[in-house]
GROMACS .gro file of C-alpha atoms in nm:
model
  428
    1MET     CA    1  -1.469   8.239  -2.986
    2SER     CA    2  -1.475   8.230  -2.606
    3ASN     CA    3  -1.217   8.067  -2.380
    4TYR     CA    4  -1.483   7.905  -2.164
    5LYS     CA    5  -1.463   7.539  -2.068
    6MET     CA    6  -1.681   7.290  -2.257
    7GLU     CA    7  -1.949   7.278  -1.987
    8THR     CA    8  -1.994   7.656  -1.986
    9THR     CA    9  -2.000   7.673  -2.366
   10CYS     CA   10  -2.274   7.409  -2.381
   11ILE     CA   11  -2.493   7.636  -2.170
   12GLN     CA   12  -2.393   7.989  -2.263
   13GLY     CA   13  -2.220   7.962  -2.601
   14GLY     CA   14  -2.362   8.113  -2.918
   15TRP     CA   15  -2.634   8.346  -2.789
   16LYS     CA   16  -2.499   8.673  -2.647
   17PRO     CA   17  -2.799   8.885  -2.543
   18LYS     CA   18  -2.759   9.261  -2.529
   19LYS     CA   19  -2.920   9.498  -2.283
   20GLY     CA   20  -3.292   9.432  -2.261
   21GLU     CA   21  -3.282   9.121  -2.481
   22PRO     CA   22  -3.406   8.776  -2.371
   23ARG     CA   23  -3.162   8.576  -2.160
   24VAL     CA   24  -3.291   8.258  -2.326
   25LEU     CA   25  -3.242   8.222  -2.701
   26PRO     CA   26  -3.573   8.315  -2.868
   27ILE     CA   27  -3.729   8.149  -3.171
   28TYR     CA   28  -3.718   8.392  -3.463
   29GLN     CA   29  -4.014   8.228  -3.633
   30SER     CA   30  -4.019   8.459  -3.932
   31THR     CA   31  -3.945   8.402  -4.298
   32THR     CA   32  -3.843   8.762  -4.360
   33PHE     CA   33  -3.681   9.062  -4.194
   34LYS     CA   34  -3.768   9.432  -4.238
   35TYR     CA   35  -3.541   9.709  -4.369
   36ASP     CA   36  -3.598  10.082  -4.408
   37THR     CA   37  -3.460  10.133  -4.758
   38SER     CA   38  -3.414   9.937  -5.077
   39GLU     CA   39  -3.041  10.014  -5.068
   40GLN     CA   40  -3.004   9.841  -4.732
   41MET     CA   41  -3.159   9.527  -4.875
   42ALA     CA   42  -2.950   9.549  -5.193
   43LYS     CA   43  -2.626   9.552  -4.993
   44LEU     CA   44  -2.730   9.229  -4.825
   45PHE     CA   45  -2.789   9.061  -5.159
   46ASP     CA   46  -2.448   9.182  -5.281
   47LEU     CA   47  -2.277   9.049  -4.964
   48GLU     CA   48  -2.158   9.402  -4.886
   49ALA     CA   49  -2.334   9.408  -4.548
   50GLU     CA   50  -2.424   9.152  -4.284
   51GLY     CA   51  -2.780   9.089  -4.174
   52TYR     CA   52  -3.089   8.879  -4.223
   53PHE     CA   53  -3.338   8.901  -4.505
   54TYR     CA   54  -3.473   8.550  -4.567
   55THR     CA   55  -3.465   8.248  -4.336
   56ARG     CA   56  -3.379   8.008  -4.618
   57LEU     CA   57  -3.028   8.153  -4.604
   58GLN     CA   58  -2.987   8.262  -4.243
   59ASN     CA   59  -3.190   8.307  -3.927
   60PRO     CA   60  -3.082   8.454  -3.590
   61THR     CA   61  -3.193   8.146  -3.393
   62ASN     CA   62  -3.008   7.914  -3.628
   63ASP     CA   63  -2.695   8.126  -3.631
   64ALA     CA   64  -2.676   8.141  -3.251
   65VAL     CA   65  -2.698   7.762  -3.228
   66ALA     CA   66  -2.448   7.716  -3.512
   67GLN     CA   67  -2.211   7.948  -3.327
   68LYS     CA   68  -2.243   7.739  -3.012
   69ILE     CA   69  -2.152   7.422  -3.204
   70CYS     CA   70  -1.868   7.614  -3.368
   71GLU     CA   71  -1.731   7.710  -3.027
   72LEU     CA   72  -1.765   7.353  -2.900
   73GLU     CA   73  -1.564   7.220  -3.195
   74GLY     CA   74  -1.308   7.503  -3.190
   75GLY     CA   75  -1.389   7.624  -3.542
   76VAL     CA   76  -1.416   7.967  -3.704
   77ALA     CA   77  -1.759   7.940  -3.869
   78ALA     CA   78  -2.055   7.702  -3.882
   79MET     CA   79  -2.398   7.657  -4.032
   80LEU     CA   80  -2.703   7.444  -3.959
   81THR     CA   81  -2.876   7.223  -4.214
   82SER     CA   82  -3.206   7.039  -4.219
   83SER     CA   83  -3.043   6.702  -4.146
   84GLY     CA   84  -2.710   6.529  -4.102
   85GLN     CA   85  -2.748   6.390  -4.452
   86ALA     CA   86  -2.781   6.744  -4.588
   87ALA     CA   87  -2.474   6.848  -4.388
   88ASN     CA   88  -2.259   6.575  -4.543
   89PHE     CA   89  -2.391   6.651  -4.892
   90TYR     CA   90  -2.330   7.025  -4.858
   91ALA     CA   91  -1.987   6.972  -4.702
   92VAL     CA   92  -1.871   6.782  -5.011
   93PHE     CA   93  -2.076   6.958  -5.280
   94ASN     CA   94  -1.948   7.296  -5.162
   95ILE     CA   95  -1.605   7.210  -5.306
   96CYS     CA   96  -1.691   6.949  -5.571
   97GLU     CA   97  -1.860   6.961  -5.908
   98SER     CA   98  -1.921   6.727  -6.200
   99GLY     CA   99  -1.599   6.551  -6.297
  100ASP     CA  100  -1.452   6.558  -5.947
  101HIS     CA  101  -1.365   6.272  -5.714
  102ILE     CA  102  -1.355   6.210  -5.338
  103VAL     CA  103  -1.198   5.944  -5.120
  104SER     CA  104  -1.415   5.810  -4.838
  105ALA     CA  105  -1.375   5.554  -4.565
  106ALA     CA  106  -1.588   5.251  -4.652
  107THR     CA  107  -1.713   5.212  -4.296
  108ILE     CA  108  -1.961   5.497  -4.287
  109TYR     CA  109  -2.335   5.523  -4.229
  110GLY     CA  110  -2.534   5.343  -4.499
  111GLY     CA  111  -2.727   5.654  -4.599
  112THR     CA  112  -2.406   5.849  -4.649
  113SER     CA  113  -2.256   5.562  -4.846
  114ASN     CA  114  -2.558   5.558  -5.075
  115LEU     CA  115  -2.539   5.938  -5.110
  116PHE     CA  116  -2.179   5.913  -5.227
  117THR     CA  117  -2.194   5.600  -5.441
  118VAL     CA  118  -2.534   5.645  -5.605
  119THR     CA  119  -2.681   5.995  -5.584
  120MET     CA  120  -2.362   6.199  -5.617
  121LYS     CA  121  -2.245   5.968  -5.893
  122LYS     CA  122  -2.550   6.086  -6.089
  123LEU     CA  123  -2.421   6.440  -6.039
  124GLY     CA  124  -2.087   6.341  -6.193
  125ILE     CA  125  -1.893   6.315  -5.866
  126GLU     CA  126  -1.721   5.980  -5.811
  127VAL     CA  127  -1.606   5.823  -5.486
  128THR     CA  128  -1.346   5.562  -5.400
  129LEU     CA  129  -1.418   5.373  -5.077
  130VAL     CA  130  -1.113   5.278  -4.874
  131ASN     CA  131  -1.041   5.059  -4.573
  132SER     CA  132  -0.997   5.281  -4.266
  133ASP     CA  133  -0.728   5.046  -4.138
  134ALA     CA  134  -0.520   5.071  -4.456
  135SER     CA  135  -0.170   5.216  -4.439
  136GLU     CA  136  -0.089   5.557  -4.584
  137GLU     CA  137   0.086   5.380  -4.871
  138GLU     CA  138  -0.229   5.182  -4.949
  139LEU     CA  139  -0.449   5.491  -4.918
  140GLU     CA  140  -0.225   5.670  -5.169
  141GLN     CA  141  -0.358   5.445  -5.442
  142ALA     CA  142  -0.711   5.582  -5.404
  143PHE     CA  143  -0.618   5.939  -5.497
  144ARG     CA  144  -0.656   6.087  -5.843
  145PRO     CA  145  -0.558   6.423  -5.993
  146ASN     CA  146  -0.925   6.530  -5.961
  147THR     CA  147  -0.963   6.424  -5.595
  148LYS     CA  148  -1.109   6.715  -5.394
  149ALA     CA  149  -1.171   6.580  -5.043
  150VAL     CA  150  -1.135   6.292  -4.800
  151PHE     CA  151  -1.434   6.191  -4.586
  152ALA     CA  152  -1.466   5.966  -4.280
  153GLU     CA  153  -1.649   5.930  -3.948
  154THR     CA  154  -1.477   5.970  -3.611
  155ILE     CA  155  -1.657   5.657  -3.493
  156SER     CA  156  -1.831   5.477  -3.776
  157ASN     CA  157  -2.201   5.399  -3.768
  158PRO     CA  158  -2.271   5.115  -3.697
  159SER     CA  159  -1.940   4.924  -3.715
  160LEU     CA  160  -1.771   5.145  -3.451
  161VAL     CA  161  -1.442   5.174  -3.637
  162VAL     CA  162  -1.234   5.447  -3.471
  163LEU     CA  163  -1.073   5.674  -3.727
  164ASP     CA  164  -0.700   5.742  -3.715
  165ILE     CA  165  -0.760   6.111  -3.773
  166GLU     CA  166  -0.395   6.211  -3.800
  167LYS     CA  167  -0.326   5.942  -4.061
  168PHE     CA  168  -0.619   6.052  -4.277
  169ALA     CA  169  -0.537   6.420  -4.229
  170ASN     CA  170  -0.175   6.366  -4.332
  171ILE     CA  171  -0.267   6.180  -4.648
  172ALA     CA  172  -0.534   6.436  -4.740
  173HIS     CA  173  -0.300   6.731  -4.691
  174LYS     CA  174  -0.024   6.556  -4.883
  175HIS     CA  175  -0.260   6.564  -5.182
  176GLY     CA  176  -0.372   6.921  -5.118
  177VAL     CA  177  -0.730   6.844  -5.014
  178PRO     CA  178  -0.926   6.885  -4.688
  179LEU     CA  179  -1.028   6.610  -4.448
  180ILE     CA  180  -1.400   6.616  -4.369
  181VAL     CA  181  -1.494   6.425  -4.053
  182ASP     CA  182  -1.844   6.335  -3.937
  183ASN     CA  183  -1.814   6.369  -3.558
  184THR     CA  184  -2.172   6.268  -3.473
  185PHE     CA  185  -2.101   5.971  -3.246
  186ALA     CA  186  -1.809   6.113  -3.049
  187THR     CA  187  -1.943   6.471  -3.024
  188PRO     CA  188  -1.701   6.751  -2.930
  189ILE     CA  189  -1.740   6.640  -2.569
  190ASN     CA  190  -1.525   6.335  -2.639
  191CYS     CA  191  -1.329   6.435  -2.951
  192ARG     CA  192  -1.242   6.756  -3.135
  193PRO     CA  193  -1.110   6.645  -3.475
  194PHE     CA  194  -0.962   6.987  -3.558
  195GLU     CA  195  -0.701   6.931  -3.288
  196PHE     CA  196  -0.572   6.630  -3.483
  197GLY     CA  197  -0.565   6.783  -3.831
  198ALA     CA  198  -0.921   6.756  -3.965
  199ASP     CA  199  -1.036   7.061  -4.163
  200ILE     CA  200  -1.416   7.038  -4.168
  201VAL     CA  201  -1.650   6.867  -3.924
  202THR     CA  202  -2.009   6.762  -3.980
  203HIS     CA  203  -2.280   6.645  -3.742
  204SER     CA  204  -2.616   6.485  -3.749
  205THR     CA  205  -2.746   6.704  -3.467
  206THR     CA  206  -3.045   6.469  -3.459
  207LYS     CA  207  -2.837   6.234  -3.243
  208TYR     CA  208  -2.655   6.318  -2.919
  209MET     CA  209  -2.666   6.695  -2.968
  210ASP     CA  210  -3.046   6.702  -2.971
  211GLY     CA  211  -3.046   6.404  -2.738
  212HIS     CA  212  -3.421   6.360  -2.711
  213ALA     CA  213  -3.526   6.237  -3.058
  214MET     CA  214  -3.733   6.551  -3.110
  215SER     CA  215  -3.578   6.735  -3.404
  216VAL     CA  216  -3.391   6.638  -3.719
  217GLY     CA  217  -3.094   6.855  -3.809
  218GLY     CA  218  -2.733   6.881  -3.917
  219ALA     CA  219  -2.434   7.110  -3.884
  220ILE     CA  220  -2.112   7.192  -4.070
  221VAL     CA  221  -1.816   7.350  -3.893
  222ASP     CA  222  -1.504   7.486  -4.063
  223SER     CA  223  -1.170   7.496  -3.879
  224GLY     CA  224  -1.049   7.782  -4.095
  225ASN     CA  225  -0.714   7.603  -4.127
  226PHE     CA  226  -0.725   7.482  -4.487
  227ASP     CA  227  -0.560   7.728  -4.725
  228TRP     CA  228  -0.786   7.731  -5.029
  229MET     CA  229  -0.574   7.982  -5.220
  230ALA     CA  230  -0.265   7.762  -5.180
  231HIS     CA  231  -0.453   7.502  -5.386
  232ALA     CA  232  -0.650   7.747  -5.599
  233GLU     CA  233  -0.654   7.530  -5.911
  234LYS     CA  234  -0.834   7.253  -5.721
  235PHE     CA  235  -1.109   7.471  -5.575
  236PRO     CA  236  -1.227   7.721  -5.836
  237GLY     CA  237  -1.560   7.764  -5.658
  238LEU     CA  238  -1.377   7.936  -5.373
  239THR     CA  239  -1.085   8.092  -5.558
  240THR     CA  240  -1.233   8.226  -5.883
  241PRO     CA  241  -1.514   8.479  -5.941
  242ASP     CA  242  -1.871   8.374  -5.869
  243ASP     CA  243  -2.085   8.521  -6.147
  244SER     CA  244  -2.399   8.489  -5.934
  245TYR     CA  245  -2.253   8.749  -5.694
  246HIS     CA  246  -2.099   8.989  -5.947
  247GLY     CA  247  -1.762   8.816  -5.955
  248ILE     CA  248  -1.694   8.785  -5.583
  249ILE     CA  249  -1.401   8.557  -5.489
  250TYR     CA  250  -1.490   8.396  -5.157
  251ALA     CA  251  -1.138   8.307  -5.043
  252GLU     CA  252  -1.022   8.665  -5.098
  253ARG     CA  253  -1.325   8.846  -4.956
  254PHE     CA  254  -1.402   8.626  -4.655
  255GLY     CA  255  -1.068   8.467  -4.564
  256LYS     CA  256  -1.103   8.192  -4.305
  257LYS     CA  257  -1.482   8.209  -4.328
  258ALA     CA  258  -1.488   8.160  -4.705
  259TYR     CA  259  -1.600   7.797  -4.698
  260ILE     CA  260  -1.905   7.849  -4.474
  261THR     CA  261  -1.994   8.176  -4.646
  262LYS     CA  262  -2.005   8.003  -4.986
  263ALA     CA  263  -2.201   7.711  -4.844
  264THR     CA  264  -2.456   7.955  -4.705
  265VAL     CA  265  -2.498   8.215  -4.978
  266GLN     CA  266  -2.463   7.978  -5.273
  267ILE     CA  267  -2.542   7.615  -5.181
  268MET     CA  268  -2.809   7.690  -4.920
  269ARG     CA  269  -2.952   7.965  -5.139
  270ASP     CA  270  -2.996   7.725  -5.431
  271LEU     CA  271  -3.086   7.399  -5.253
  272GLY     CA  272  -3.258   7.532  -4.941
  273SER     CA  273  -3.203   7.255  -4.685
  274ILE     CA  274  -3.239   7.495  -4.395
  275GLN     CA  275  -3.306   7.384  -4.039
  276SER     CA  276  -3.628   7.534  -3.904
  277PRO     CA  277  -3.586   7.790  -3.623
  278GLN     CA  278  -3.814   7.575  -3.407
  279ASN     CA  279  -3.583   7.275  -3.450
  280ALA     CA  280  -3.278   7.490  -3.382
  281PHE     CA  281  -3.440   7.609  -3.059
  282LEU     CA  282  -3.499   7.246  -2.951
  283LEU     CA  283  -3.143   7.158  -3.051
  284ASN     CA  284  -3.011   7.435  -2.829
  285ILE     CA  285  -3.197   7.291  -2.532
  286GLY     CA  286  -3.029   6.957  -2.600
  287LEU     CA  287  -2.686   7.117  -2.629
  288GLU     CA  288  -2.725   7.269  -2.284
  289THR     CA  289  -2.703   6.921  -2.127
  290LEU     CA  290  -2.468   6.755  -2.378
  291HIS     CA  291  -2.177   6.766  -2.134
  292LEU     CA  292  -2.389   6.587  -1.873
  293ARG     CA  293  -2.549   6.324  -2.095
  294VAL     CA  294  -2.251   6.205  -2.300
  295PRO     CA  295  -2.048   6.082  -1.999
  296ARG     CA  296  -2.355   5.892  -1.872
  297HIS     CA  297  -2.407   5.731  -2.214
  298CYS     CA  298  -2.044   5.619  -2.213
  299GLU     CA  299  -2.050   5.497  -1.854
  300ASN     CA  300  -2.360   5.286  -1.919
  301ALA     CA  301  -2.227   5.155  -2.250
  302GLN     CA  302  -1.898   5.047  -2.093
  303LYS     CA  303  -2.077   4.843  -1.827
  304ILE     CA  304  -2.311   4.683  -2.080
  305ALA     CA  305  -2.026   4.605  -2.321
  306GLU     CA  306  -1.841   4.428  -2.040
  307TYR     CA  307  -2.159   4.239  -1.949
  308LEU     CA  308  -2.211   4.130  -2.309
  309GLU     CA  309  -1.849   4.024  -2.349
  310ALA     CA  310  -1.888   3.788  -2.052
  311ASN     CA  311  -2.229   3.652  -2.162
  312GLU     CA  312  -2.232   3.295  -2.294
  313HIS     CA  313  -2.492   3.375  -2.563
  314VAL     CA  314  -2.285   3.655  -2.721
  315ALA     CA  315  -2.059   3.564  -3.013
  316TRP     CA  316  -1.871   3.893  -3.034
  317VAL     CA  317  -1.876   4.251  -2.906
  318ASN     CA  318  -1.731   4.563  -3.063
  319TYR     CA  319  -1.699   4.865  -2.836
  320PRO     CA  320  -1.397   5.099  -2.839
  321GLY     CA  321  -1.389   5.110  -2.459
  322LEU     CA  322  -1.314   4.737  -2.430
  323LYS     CA  323  -0.947   4.645  -2.407
  324SER     CA  324  -1.024   4.358  -2.642
  325SER     CA  325  -1.127   4.604  -2.917
  326LYS     CA  326  -0.880   4.644  -3.202
  327TYR     CA  327  -0.957   5.017  -3.181
  328TYR     CA  328  -0.895   5.050  -2.807
  329ASP     CA  329  -0.557   5.223  -2.849
  330LEU     CA  330  -0.691   5.467  -3.109
  331ALA     CA  331  -0.987   5.543  -2.884
  332GLN     CA  332  -0.751   5.616  -2.595
  333LYS     CA  333  -0.551   5.848  -2.817
  334TYR     CA  334  -0.836   6.048  -2.968
  335MET     CA  335  -1.106   6.019  -2.701
  336PRO     CA  336  -0.955   5.918  -2.365
  337ASN     CA  337  -1.264   6.030  -2.170
  338GLY     CA  338  -1.500   5.796  -2.355
  339SER     CA  339  -1.611   5.717  -2.708
  340CYS     CA  340  -1.990   5.693  -2.745
  341GLY     CA  341  -2.297   5.510  -2.615
  342VAL     CA  342  -2.336   5.273  -2.910
  343ILE     CA  343  -2.235   4.905  -2.899
  344ALA     CA  344  -2.220   4.656  -3.187
  345PHE     CA  345  -2.253   4.287  -3.107
  346GLY     CA  346  -2.374   3.956  -3.245
  347LEU     CA  347  -2.531   3.649  -3.086
  348LYS     CA  348  -2.420   3.289  -3.127
  349GLY     CA  349  -2.747   3.189  -3.289
  350GLY     CA  350  -2.677   3.405  -3.595
  351LYS     CA  351  -2.891   3.657  -3.782
  352GLU     CA  352  -3.235   3.507  -3.710
  353PHE     CA  353  -3.151   3.457  -3.343
  354SER     CA  354  -3.040   3.820  -3.321
  355ILE     CA  355  -3.363   3.944  -3.477
  356ASP     CA  356  -3.570   3.726  -3.243
  357PHE     CA  357  -3.376   3.864  -2.946
  358MET     CA  358  -3.452   4.220  -3.051
  359ASP     CA  359  -3.823   4.142  -3.077
  360HIS     CA  360  -3.824   4.032  -2.711
  361LEU     CA  361  -3.671   4.349  -2.570
  362LYS     CA  362  -3.911   4.556  -2.360
  363LEU     CA  363  -3.722   4.861  -2.236
  364ALA     CA  364  -3.510   4.900  -2.549
  365CYS     CA  365  -3.721   4.982  -2.854
  366ILE     CA  366  -3.662   4.900  -3.220
  367VAL     CA  367  -3.646   5.240  -3.388
  368THR     CA  368  -3.472   5.397  -3.687
  369HIS     CA  369  -3.268   5.614  -3.460
  370VAL     CA  370  -2.959   5.611  -3.247
  371ALA     CA  371  -2.790   5.819  -2.979
  372ASP     CA  372  -3.064   5.973  -2.772
  373ALA     CA  373  -3.163   5.953  -2.405
  374ARG     CA  374  -3.365   5.633  -2.451
  375THR     CA  375  -3.208   5.294  -2.517
  376CYS     CA  376  -3.286   5.173  -2.866
  377VAL     CA  377  -3.182   4.892  -3.096
  378LEU     CA  378  -3.159   4.822  -3.468
  379HIS     CA  379  -3.051   4.547  -3.707
  380PRO     CA  380  -2.857   4.749  -3.971
  381ALA     CA  381  -2.847   4.477  -4.237
  382SER     CA  382  -3.229   4.468  -4.232
  383HIS     CA  383  -3.286   4.840  -4.176
  384THR     CA  384  -3.043   5.133  -4.222
  385HIS     CA  385  -2.811   4.941  -4.457
  386ARG     CA  386  -3.082   4.739  -4.632
  387GLN     CA  387  -3.009   4.909  -4.966
  388LEU     CA  388  -2.652   4.776  -4.975
  389THR     CA  389  -2.549   4.451  -5.143
  390ASP     CA  390  -2.394   4.167  -4.940
  391GLU     CA  391  -2.052   4.270  -5.066
  392GLN     CA  392  -2.111   4.633  -4.974
  393LEU     CA  393  -2.232   4.531  -4.628
  394ILE     CA  394  -1.908   4.349  -4.558
  395GLU     CA  395  -1.707   4.640  -4.698
  396ALA     CA  396  -1.896   4.875  -4.467
  397GLY     CA  397  -1.818   4.653  -4.169
  398VAL     CA  398  -2.179   4.541  -4.126
  399GLN     CA  399  -2.199   4.171  -4.049
  400PRO     CA  400  -2.536   3.996  -4.105
  401ASP     CA  401  -2.581   3.936  -3.732
  402LEU     CA  402  -2.472   4.284  -3.619
  403ILE     CA  403  -2.701   4.441  -3.359
  404ARG     CA  404  -2.661   4.815  -3.309
  405PHE     CA  405  -2.743   4.879  -2.946
  406SER     CA  406  -2.770   5.247  -2.854
  407VAL     CA  407  -2.739   5.274  -2.478
  408GLY     CA  408  -2.951   5.543  -2.316
  409ILE     CA  409  -2.913   5.723  -1.985
  410GLU     CA  410  -3.159   5.508  -1.790
  411ASN     CA  411  -3.040   5.306  -1.491
  412VAL     CA  412  -2.785   5.065  -1.631
  413ASP     CA  413  -2.914   4.775  -1.420
  414ASP     CA  414  -3.255   4.805  -1.584
  415ILE     CA  415  -3.099   4.798  -1.931
  416ILE     CA  416  -2.894   4.488  -1.848
  417ALA     CA  417  -3.201   4.317  -1.701
  418ASP     CA  418  -3.390   4.387  -2.024
  419ILE     CA  419  -3.113   4.230  -2.231
  420GLN     CA  420  -3.103   3.926  -2.004
  421GLN     CA  421  -3.477   3.865  -2.011
  422ALA     CA  422  -3.478   3.887  -2.390
  423LEU     CA  423  -3.193   3.634  -2.412
  424ASP     CA  424  -3.376   3.406  -2.170
  425ALA     CA  425  -3.697   3.432  -2.375
  426VAL     CA  426  -3.521   3.342  -2.699
  427GLU     CA  427  -3.346   3.044  -2.538
  428LYS     CA  428  -3.675   2.886  -2.423
   0.00000   0.00000   0.00000
C-alpha cells in the first residue's frame, strides 16, 4: 500500500504500469487467459501460483480497481462484486453458514434488510436487528453463542443514522466476531472505518464511487486486523481444511489476506457475482474524481439542509451536518470534513403532500438511485423500502413522509430554486 495522500491515490492508486504498458488502466475484456503448459494452469487451480485464468474469479482490470479502493480504505486486500447487494451478501456469507447468526443495525438499506431477514433466513442464517443508538449493555442481549458477525452502515440509507463505530467494534470484538461496515454514503474520503475498529468494509460502488449512474458494482475490503485463528472454532471456513482445494487452510496459507482469498476462490467461484471489466473501467474513472466530487456534494447538501430547516413548509430535517441533528457530535467525531450529500426530510402536509411535492420537481428527478452527480429524489416508503411492513419501516427509521433527497454537484442555487418552485406549486 502506498503512502500517498487520498487525492493522489484516487488518481494513481491500484494500476502500476510497467515499462511499455498503458498509462491508463486498460479493459481486459477477456473471459480467459493463455498459458504455455498444463502444469502452469494446474498450479493456479491449486492456489500454488498467482495469476489469471478465468474472469469469473479474477480479472486484471477488476483487481487494479479493487486495489485502488483497498488503498483508499487502508486495507490489505479487496475484491469487486457485481453490485453492493452482492458485496454485503458475500461479506457475511464468507464467514457464515446454515445455523449461524448475525447482529445487524436495524437502520440499514431496505434491500439489505430484506436480504438478511428473508433471503438469508432461507439459507439457515438468522439475524437480530438492533437499535444503533442502544447502549453496549443493551446490544449485549442480541448476541448468541452462534453469532458470527456484526453489520451496520456508516451513515444509514435513508434514515441518515450515524454509526458509533467504536461502540459497535468494541461489542463485536468482545464477542470474538468482526464488525462489517457498509461505508457507501461516507466513502473513504470522509470516513475510514478501519481507523475506528471496523474489520471489513463494503461499498455499493454504484453510488459516489462511480458517481455518474453508469455502472452497478460493489466492493469488499478487509483490514487484515481480525485474527481468525484466535477464534478458530467460530470460523471453520477459514481455519479448517477446505476439501474443494485439497485441504487448504486459508488462515494459515494466506495470513492477513485469508478472508478476501476465500471470498474470491470459493464464494465468487461458486456464485459468480463478478463485476464486468467494462464496469470496473468506468468505476475507475469515477474514482479519479471522488476526492473532488464528495466535498461539493457535502457543501451543497449543507446549504440545502439549512434552507430546508428554515422553510415554513418543512416539518423536520435530518442531516448530520446540522447542529440540530442528534448525530451531529458523532458525525464530527467520525467524519469532521463532511458526511454525505443525502438529506432526509418531511413536509408539514404529510405523506401525500410529500409525494405531490416530488412530482413537481423539475431539476431533481425521481429515480431509484442515490449519490451521483445529478440531484435525485425518492420516497423510500413507496419505493426502496416498499417491501417492509409498517412496523419494519419504523424500526428502520423510515417515516411515512420521509423524502430522501440526494444532492448533486449542480449549482446549489438552482437546486434550492427547484425545491422552492415545487413547494409553491403544491401550495396553490
